Short mmCIF file of C-alpha atoms in Angstrom, two decimals:
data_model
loop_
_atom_site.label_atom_id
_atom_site.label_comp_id
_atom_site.label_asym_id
_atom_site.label_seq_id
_atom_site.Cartn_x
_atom_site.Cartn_y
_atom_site.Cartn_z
CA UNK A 11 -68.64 24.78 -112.03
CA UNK A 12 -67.53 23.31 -115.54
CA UNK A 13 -63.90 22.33 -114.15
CA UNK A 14 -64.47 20.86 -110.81
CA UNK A 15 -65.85 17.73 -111.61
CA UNK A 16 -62.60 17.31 -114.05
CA UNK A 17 -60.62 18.06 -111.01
CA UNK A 18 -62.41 16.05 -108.52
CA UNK A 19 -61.48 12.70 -111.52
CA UNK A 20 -57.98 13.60 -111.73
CA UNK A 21 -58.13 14.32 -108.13
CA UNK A 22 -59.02 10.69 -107.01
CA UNK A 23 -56.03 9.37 -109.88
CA UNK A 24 -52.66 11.60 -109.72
CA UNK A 25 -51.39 13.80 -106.59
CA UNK A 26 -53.67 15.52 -104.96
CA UNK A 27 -50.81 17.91 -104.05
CA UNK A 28 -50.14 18.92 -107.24
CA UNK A 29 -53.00 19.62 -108.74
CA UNK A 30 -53.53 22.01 -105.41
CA UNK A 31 -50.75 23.29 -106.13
CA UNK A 32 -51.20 24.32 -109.19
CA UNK A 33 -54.49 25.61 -108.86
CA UNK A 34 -53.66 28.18 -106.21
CA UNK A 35 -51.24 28.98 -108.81
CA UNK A 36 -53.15 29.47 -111.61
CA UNK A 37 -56.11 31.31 -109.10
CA UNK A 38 -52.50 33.97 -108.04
CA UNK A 39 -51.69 34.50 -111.21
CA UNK A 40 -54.20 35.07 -112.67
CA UNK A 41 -55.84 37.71 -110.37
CA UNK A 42 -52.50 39.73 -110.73
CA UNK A 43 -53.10 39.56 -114.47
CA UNK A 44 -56.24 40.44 -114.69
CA UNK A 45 -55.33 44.18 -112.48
CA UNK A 46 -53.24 44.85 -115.91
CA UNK A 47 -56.12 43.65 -118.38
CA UNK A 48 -57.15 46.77 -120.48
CA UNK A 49 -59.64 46.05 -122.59
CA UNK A 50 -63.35 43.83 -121.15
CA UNK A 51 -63.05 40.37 -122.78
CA UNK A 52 -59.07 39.63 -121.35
CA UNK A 53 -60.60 40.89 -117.85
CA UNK A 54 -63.44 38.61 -118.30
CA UNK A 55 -60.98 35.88 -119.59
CA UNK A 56 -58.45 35.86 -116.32
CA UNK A 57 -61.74 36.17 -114.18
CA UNK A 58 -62.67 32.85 -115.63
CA UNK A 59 -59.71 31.35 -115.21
CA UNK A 60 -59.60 32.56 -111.45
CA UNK A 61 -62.50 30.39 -110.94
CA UNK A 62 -60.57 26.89 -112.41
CA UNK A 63 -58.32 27.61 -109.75
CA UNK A 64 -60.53 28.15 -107.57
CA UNK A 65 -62.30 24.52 -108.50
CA UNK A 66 -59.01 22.54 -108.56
CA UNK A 67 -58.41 23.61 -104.61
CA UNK A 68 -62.00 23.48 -103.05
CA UNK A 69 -63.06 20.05 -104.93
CA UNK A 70 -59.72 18.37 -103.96
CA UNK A 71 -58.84 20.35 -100.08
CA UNK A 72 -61.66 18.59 -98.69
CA UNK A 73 -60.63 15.03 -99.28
CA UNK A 74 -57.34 15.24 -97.83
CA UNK A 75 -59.26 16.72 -94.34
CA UNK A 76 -61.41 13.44 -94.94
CA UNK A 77 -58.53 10.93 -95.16
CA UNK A 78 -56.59 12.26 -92.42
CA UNK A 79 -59.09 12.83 -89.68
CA UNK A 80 -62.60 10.82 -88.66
CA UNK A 81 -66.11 11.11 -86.70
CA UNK A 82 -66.02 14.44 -84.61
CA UNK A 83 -62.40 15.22 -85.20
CA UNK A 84 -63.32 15.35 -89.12
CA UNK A 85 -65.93 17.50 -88.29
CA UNK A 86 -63.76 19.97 -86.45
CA UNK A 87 -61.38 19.92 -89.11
CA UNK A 88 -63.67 20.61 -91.73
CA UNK A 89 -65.41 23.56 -89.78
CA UNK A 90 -61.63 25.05 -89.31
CA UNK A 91 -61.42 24.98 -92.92
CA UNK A 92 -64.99 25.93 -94.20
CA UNK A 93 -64.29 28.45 -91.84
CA UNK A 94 -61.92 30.56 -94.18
CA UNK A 95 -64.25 30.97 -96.62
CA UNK A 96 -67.09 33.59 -94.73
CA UNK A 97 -63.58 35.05 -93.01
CA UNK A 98 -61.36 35.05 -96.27
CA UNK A 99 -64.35 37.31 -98.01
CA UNK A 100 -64.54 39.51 -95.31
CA UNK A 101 -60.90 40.42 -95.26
CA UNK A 102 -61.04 40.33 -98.70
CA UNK A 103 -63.50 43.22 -98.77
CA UNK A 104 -61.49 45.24 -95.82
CA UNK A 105 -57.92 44.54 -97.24
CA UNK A 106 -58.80 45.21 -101.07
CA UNK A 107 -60.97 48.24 -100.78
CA UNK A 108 -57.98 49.86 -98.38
CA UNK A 109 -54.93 48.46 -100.62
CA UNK A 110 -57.45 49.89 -103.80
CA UNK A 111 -57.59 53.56 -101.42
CA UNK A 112 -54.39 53.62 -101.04
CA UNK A 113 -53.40 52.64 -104.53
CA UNK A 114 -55.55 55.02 -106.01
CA UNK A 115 -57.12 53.00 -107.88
CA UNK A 116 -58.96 49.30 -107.78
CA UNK A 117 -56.37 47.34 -109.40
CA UNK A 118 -54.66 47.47 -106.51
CA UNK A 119 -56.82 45.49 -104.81
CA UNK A 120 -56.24 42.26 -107.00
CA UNK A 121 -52.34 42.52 -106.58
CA UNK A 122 -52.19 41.81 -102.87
CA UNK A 123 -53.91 37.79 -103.51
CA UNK A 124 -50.49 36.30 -105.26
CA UNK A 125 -48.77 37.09 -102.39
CA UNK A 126 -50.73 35.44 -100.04
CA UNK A 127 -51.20 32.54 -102.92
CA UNK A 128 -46.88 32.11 -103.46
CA UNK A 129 -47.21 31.11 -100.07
CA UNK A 130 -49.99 29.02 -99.98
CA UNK A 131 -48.27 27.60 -103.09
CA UNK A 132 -45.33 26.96 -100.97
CA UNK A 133 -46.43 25.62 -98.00
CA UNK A 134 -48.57 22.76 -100.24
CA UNK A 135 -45.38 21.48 -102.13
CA UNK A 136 -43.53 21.20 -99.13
CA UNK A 137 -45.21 20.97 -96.11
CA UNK A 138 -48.73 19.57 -96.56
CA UNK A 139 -49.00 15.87 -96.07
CA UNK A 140 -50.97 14.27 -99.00
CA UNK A 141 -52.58 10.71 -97.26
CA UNK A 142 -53.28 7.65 -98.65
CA UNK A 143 -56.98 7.62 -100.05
CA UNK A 144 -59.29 6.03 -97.30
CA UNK A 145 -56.02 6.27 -95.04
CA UNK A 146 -57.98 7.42 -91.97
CA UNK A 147 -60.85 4.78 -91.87
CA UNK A 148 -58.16 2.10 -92.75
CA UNK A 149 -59.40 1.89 -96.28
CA UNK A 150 -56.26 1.74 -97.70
CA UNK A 151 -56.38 -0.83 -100.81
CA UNK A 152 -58.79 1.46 -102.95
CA UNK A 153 -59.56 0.58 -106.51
CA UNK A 154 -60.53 2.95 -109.15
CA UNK A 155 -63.95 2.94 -110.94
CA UNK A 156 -64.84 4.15 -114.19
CA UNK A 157 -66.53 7.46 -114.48
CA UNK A 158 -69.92 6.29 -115.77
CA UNK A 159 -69.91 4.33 -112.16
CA UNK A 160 -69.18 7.24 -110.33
CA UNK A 161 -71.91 9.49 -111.72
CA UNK A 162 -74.44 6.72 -111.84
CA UNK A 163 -74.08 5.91 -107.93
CA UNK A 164 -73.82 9.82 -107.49
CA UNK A 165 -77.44 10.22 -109.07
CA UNK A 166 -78.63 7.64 -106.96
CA UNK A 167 -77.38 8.73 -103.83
CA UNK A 168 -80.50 11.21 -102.27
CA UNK A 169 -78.28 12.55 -99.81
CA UNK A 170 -75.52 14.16 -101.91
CA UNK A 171 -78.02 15.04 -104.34
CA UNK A 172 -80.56 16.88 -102.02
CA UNK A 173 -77.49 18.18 -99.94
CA UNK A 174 -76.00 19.59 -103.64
CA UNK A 175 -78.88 21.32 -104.14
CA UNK A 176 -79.32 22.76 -100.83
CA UNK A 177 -75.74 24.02 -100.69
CA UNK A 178 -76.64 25.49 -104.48
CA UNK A 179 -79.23 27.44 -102.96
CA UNK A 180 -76.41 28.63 -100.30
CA UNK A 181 -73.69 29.50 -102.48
CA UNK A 182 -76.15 31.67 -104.33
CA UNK A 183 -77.22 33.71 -101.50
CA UNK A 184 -73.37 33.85 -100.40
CA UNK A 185 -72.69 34.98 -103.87
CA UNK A 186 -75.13 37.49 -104.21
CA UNK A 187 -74.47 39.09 -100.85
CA UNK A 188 -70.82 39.58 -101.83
CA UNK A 189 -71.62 41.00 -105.25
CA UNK A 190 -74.82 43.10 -105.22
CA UNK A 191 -74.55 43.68 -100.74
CA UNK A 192 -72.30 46.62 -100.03
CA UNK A 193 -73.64 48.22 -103.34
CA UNK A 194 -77.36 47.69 -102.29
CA UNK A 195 -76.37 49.17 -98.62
CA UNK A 196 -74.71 51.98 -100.71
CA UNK A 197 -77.87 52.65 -102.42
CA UNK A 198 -80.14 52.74 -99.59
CA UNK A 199 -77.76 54.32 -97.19
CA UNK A 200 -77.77 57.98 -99.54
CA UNK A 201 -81.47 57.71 -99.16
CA UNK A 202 -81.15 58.57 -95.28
CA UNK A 203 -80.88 62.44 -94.76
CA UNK A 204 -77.41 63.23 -93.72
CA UNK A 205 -75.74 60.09 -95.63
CA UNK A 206 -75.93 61.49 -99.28
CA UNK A 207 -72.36 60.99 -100.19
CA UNK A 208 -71.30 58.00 -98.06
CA UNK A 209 -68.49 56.14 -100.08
CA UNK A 210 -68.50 52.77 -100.89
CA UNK A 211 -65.25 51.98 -99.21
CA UNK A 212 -67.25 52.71 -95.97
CA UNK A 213 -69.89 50.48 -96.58
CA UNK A 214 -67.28 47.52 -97.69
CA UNK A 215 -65.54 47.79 -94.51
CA UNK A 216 -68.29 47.38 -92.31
CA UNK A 217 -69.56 44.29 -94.47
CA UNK A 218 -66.23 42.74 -94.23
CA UNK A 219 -66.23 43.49 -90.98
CA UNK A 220 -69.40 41.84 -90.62
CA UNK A 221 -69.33 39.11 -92.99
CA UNK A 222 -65.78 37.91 -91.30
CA UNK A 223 -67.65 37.97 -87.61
CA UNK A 224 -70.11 36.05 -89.29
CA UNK A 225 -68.16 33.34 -90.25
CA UNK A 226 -66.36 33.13 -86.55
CA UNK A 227 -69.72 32.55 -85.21
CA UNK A 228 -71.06 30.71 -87.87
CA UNK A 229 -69.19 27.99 -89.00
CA UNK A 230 -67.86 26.54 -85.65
CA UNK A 231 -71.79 27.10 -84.33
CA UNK A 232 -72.93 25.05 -87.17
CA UNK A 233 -70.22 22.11 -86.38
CA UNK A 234 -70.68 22.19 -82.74
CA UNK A 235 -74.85 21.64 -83.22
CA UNK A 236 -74.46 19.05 -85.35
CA UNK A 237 -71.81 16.75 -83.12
CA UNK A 238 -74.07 17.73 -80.16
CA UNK A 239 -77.27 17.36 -81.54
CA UNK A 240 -76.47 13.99 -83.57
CA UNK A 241 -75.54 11.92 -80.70
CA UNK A 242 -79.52 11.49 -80.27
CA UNK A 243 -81.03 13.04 -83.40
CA UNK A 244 -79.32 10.73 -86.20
CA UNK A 245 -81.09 13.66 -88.91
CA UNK A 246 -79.50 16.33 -86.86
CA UNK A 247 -77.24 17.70 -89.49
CA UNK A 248 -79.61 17.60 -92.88
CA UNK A 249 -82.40 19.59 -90.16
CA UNK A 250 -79.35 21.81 -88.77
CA UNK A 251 -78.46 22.86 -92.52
CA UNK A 252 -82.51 23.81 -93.67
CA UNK A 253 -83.12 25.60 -90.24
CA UNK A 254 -80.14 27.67 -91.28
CA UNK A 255 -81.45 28.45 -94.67
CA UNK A 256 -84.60 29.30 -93.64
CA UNK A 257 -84.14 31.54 -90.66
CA UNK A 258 -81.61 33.46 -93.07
CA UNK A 259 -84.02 34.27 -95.74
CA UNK A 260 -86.27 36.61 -93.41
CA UNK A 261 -83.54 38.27 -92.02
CA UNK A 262 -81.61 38.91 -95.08
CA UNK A 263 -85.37 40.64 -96.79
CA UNK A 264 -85.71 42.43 -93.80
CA UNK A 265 -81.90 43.88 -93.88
CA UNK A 266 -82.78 44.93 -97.28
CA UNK A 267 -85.96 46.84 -95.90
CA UNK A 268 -84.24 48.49 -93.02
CA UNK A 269 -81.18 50.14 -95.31
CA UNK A 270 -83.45 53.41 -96.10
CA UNK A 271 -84.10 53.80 -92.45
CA UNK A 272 -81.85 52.31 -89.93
CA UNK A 273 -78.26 51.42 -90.72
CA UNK A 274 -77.43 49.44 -87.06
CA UNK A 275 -80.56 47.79 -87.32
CA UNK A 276 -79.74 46.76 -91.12
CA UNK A 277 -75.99 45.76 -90.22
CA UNK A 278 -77.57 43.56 -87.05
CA UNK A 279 -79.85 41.91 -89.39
CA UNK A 280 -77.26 40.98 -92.09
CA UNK A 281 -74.85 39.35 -89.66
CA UNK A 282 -77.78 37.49 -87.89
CA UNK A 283 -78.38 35.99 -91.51
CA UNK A 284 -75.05 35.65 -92.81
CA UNK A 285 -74.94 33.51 -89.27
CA UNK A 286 -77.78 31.45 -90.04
CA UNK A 287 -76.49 30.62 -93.41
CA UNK A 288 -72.48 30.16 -92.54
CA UNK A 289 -74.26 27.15 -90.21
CA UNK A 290 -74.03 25.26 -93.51
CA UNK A 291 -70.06 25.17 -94.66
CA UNK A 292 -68.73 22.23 -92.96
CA UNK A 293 -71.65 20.43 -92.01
CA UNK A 294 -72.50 19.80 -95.63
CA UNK A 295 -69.21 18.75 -96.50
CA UNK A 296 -69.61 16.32 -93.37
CA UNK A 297 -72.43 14.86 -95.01
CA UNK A 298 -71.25 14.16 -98.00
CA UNK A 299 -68.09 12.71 -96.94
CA UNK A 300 -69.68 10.38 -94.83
CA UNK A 301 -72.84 9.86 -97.21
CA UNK A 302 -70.45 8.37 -100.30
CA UNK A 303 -69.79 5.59 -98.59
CA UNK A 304 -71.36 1.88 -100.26
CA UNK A 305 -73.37 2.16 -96.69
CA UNK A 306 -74.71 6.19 -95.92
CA UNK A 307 -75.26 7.20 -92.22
CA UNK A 308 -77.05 9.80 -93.53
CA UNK A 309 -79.81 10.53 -95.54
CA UNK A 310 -81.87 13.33 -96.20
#
């Protein structure tokens, strides 16, 4: 949180690809260090920096979508790459608790990332193209301003502001479903006669399972509304994003009711609200994209 407005600066003066680069790097790297950690504050320390990585790539990624594609293209582009993110935790849940089984023990499951990140690393230094800022809407003679200017017309802007809090409210739902949700199920699965000594590498498959089917219906659901819906509902996507939010918070308490009595009906519920909130991903990033402009289409 601290990082990626530092990264979203540097990302609008110096190469985009490289600072990418580097912070898939830095996210690979550190992961695999952190399995070796042994004492509490190191672990804690290459978790941190796991999450500057993580800034660098998700503030920057989205701008290079925005200057190579426009209108409903754009859109499409951004929902196939918000679309990792609901998919990317579910297989992270099925591929790390099974590497961690096999293993024999949980440190496992960090060492399969770097792999996947040395290629990502890769295939940004050398394949991705890196566009000219403002290339796609033939804004190409772009002018930086100083960072006083930027936050100031930030703060003023109503529609990234309301849509940063909204998506605030949706990251910490997302985050607390990956964190405290298999272990909650866990909990109120042994409760059921019969299901006393369930493991929790049961329970995380099914929720990656889950949360990755989620994101398949989710994300290109939410995309497709909006560039159907907008053609004749200029508000469409703001509306699309709160309906989302507030069908999901229902579901998700009644999920956590359900887990003592009736695991199917639980599971159903969960991905029914992990639906309702992946509706979100790409549509916000839509708005604000579009909403920076001197002259917002949208506005909440």
């Amino acid at each position: 949180m601290v990082f990626a407005p530092l990264f979203g600066y540097l990302g609008d003066r110096y190469s985009r690809r490289g600072i990418m680069a580097f912070g898939v790097f830095l996210w690979g790297l550190t992961t695999l260090l952190g399995s070796f950690m042994q004492s509490y504050n190191w672990f804690l320390l290459m978790r941190a920096l796991v999450g500057i990585g993580e800034a660098s790539y998700s503030t920057i990624a989205p701008t290079i979508i925005s200057d190579l594609f426009v209108k409903d293209l754009r859109s499409k582009m951004l929902a196939l790459f918000y679309f990792a993110i609901p998919v990317g935790s579910g297989l992270g849940y099925i591929v790390g608790s099974e590497t961690a089984h096999f293993g024999g023990s949980w440190h496992w499951g960090l060492r399969v990332t770097p792999i996947l990140g040395a290629i990502a690393v890769l295939l940004i230094l050398f394949v991705m193209v890196d566009p000219e800022r403002g290339q796609a809407e033939g804004h190409t003679e772009l002018h930086h301003t100083d960072y006083a200017t930027d936050i100031k017309d930030l703060v003023n802007n109503r529609s990234f502001m309301w849509s940063t809090f909204g998506f605030t409210c949706v990251a910490f739902v997302a985050g607390a479903l990956s964190w405290w949700g298999p272990i909650f199920i866990l909990n109120g699965m042994q409760l059921q006669p019969g299901k006393e000594n369930m493991k929790l590498a049961d329970v995380s498959l099914t929720f990656g399972i889950i949360t990755m089917l989620s994101g398949v219906v989710g994300v290109p659901l939410g995309a497709t509304l909006a560039q159907k819906l907008r053609v004749n509902y200029p508000r469409a996507d703001p509306l699309i994003c709160a309906v989302g939010l507030l069908i999901s918070a229902p579901l998700l308490f009644a999920a956590s009711i359900t887990v003592t009595s009736n695991a199917i009906l639980c599971y159903t519920l969960i991905f029914l609200g992990e639906v309702a909130l992946n509706l979100n991903w790409s549509i916000v990033a839509d708005i604000l994209l579009v909403s920076l402009n001197k002259y917002a289409i949208y506005s909440c």
